[in-house]
Amino acid sequence: MKKEKVLIVGAGGQIGVELTLALRKLYGNDNVVASDIREEHALLKGTGPFVILNAMDATAMHELVKKDGITQIYLLAALLSATGEKDPKKAWDINMNSLLQVLELGVQEKLTKIYWPSSIAVFGPTTPRQETPQKTIVEPRTVYGISKYAGELWCQYYNQRWGLDVRSLRYPGLISWKSEPGGGTTDYAVEIYHEALKHGKYTSFLSENTYLPMMYMDDAIRGTIELMEAPAEQIKSRMSYNLSAMSFSPKEIAAAIQKHIPDFKIDYAPDFRQQIADGWPQSIDDSAARKDWDWKHQFDLEKMTADMLTHLKESLQVA
Ligand code: AKB
């Protein structure tokens, strides 16, 4: 077991739950302190230490870091694209202030590593939409995307100025069966599996041919840990790495589900999230991640659909 003491901020969120469980396997249960502003997620109960922590409370976070001898922080707390548009000022405050505070803490307490997720939301309508390169035109139009891009620049700044080992990935839409998504534009790709099993039908809030980059949570968690475990000299981007696995539309994911549930029906009622999706890439070029630290995805749409339906059937207890 490695002698690191990890703090996860936002451990009850979609990524947080699975990342906490995976890091507890790697570092030992007691060496991974989970925290969230909400009460402990059911799947984390009994698996290791948990504290209630507001990601904006700098004093409480600093005390916790000192008291528990924390050496690494994973800052996952954020308002995502759809929720962020409902209260842009709040999204900016939460997303930026929590990051700046963790970066400062990293310097003051000489933390060994910090992880902070970015997103495909950094890109905007002026970005090339197919095979979007690592470095390209970046003009995000959502407050979430603006905060992620500004955050990437802050990560790079702290690395260059203070030598802080901050690492980051630009996640595509993430699909998971264990933990629920929280307020994103890509959430339809999780809801659709739940509704297919529970009601045999789903109304998509994105139109049928809206292609977006997506990834199964197993790949995202493995990729995150591989990035964090890679030797520092292999991490050439100190902003955030493009990361990619698959790209599909609501029509295509519905067809993949119909191979398992032939009577499944989908219809479409696009809402405000359509405009957000229309400004994002349709596919991502992640060759830098593949080259620098050997990233490889394992799940495509077919494999993910089979796995999602098998696990969800069990957890939702549907026949
Ligand atoms: C969202 O839809 O806001 C997120 C993301 C792509 O970062 N899932």
Short mmCIF file of C-alpha atoms in Angstrom, two decimals, residues 54-59 61-62 96-106:
data_model
loop_
_atom_site.label_atom_id
_atom_site.label_comp_id
_atom_site.label_asym_id
_atom_site.label_seq_id
_atom_site.Cartn_x
_atom_site.Cartn_y
_atom_site.Cartn_z
CA ASN A 54 -18.45 22.61 2.09
CA ALA A 55 -15.92 22.94 -0.76
CA MET A 56 -16.05 26.74 -0.32
CA ASP A 57 -15.11 26.63 3.36
CA ALA A 58 -11.35 27.30 3.16
CA THR A 59 -10.81 27.23 6.92
CA MET A 61 -10.71 22.35 4.52
CA HIS A 62 -7.35 23.61 5.76
CA MET A 96 -13.60 28.91 -9.25
CA ASN A 97 -13.33 29.66 -5.55
CA SER A 98 -13.07 26.02 -4.55
CA LEU A 99 -10.29 25.48 -7.10
CA LEU A 100 -8.27 28.56 -6.12
CA GLN A 101 -8.56 27.60 -2.49
CA VAL A 102 -7.32 24.05 -3.14
CA LEU A 103 -4.42 25.31 -5.27
CA GLU A 104 -3.39 27.70 -2.47
CA LEU A 105 -3.68 24.89 0.06
CA GLY A 106 -1.55 22.74 -2.22
#
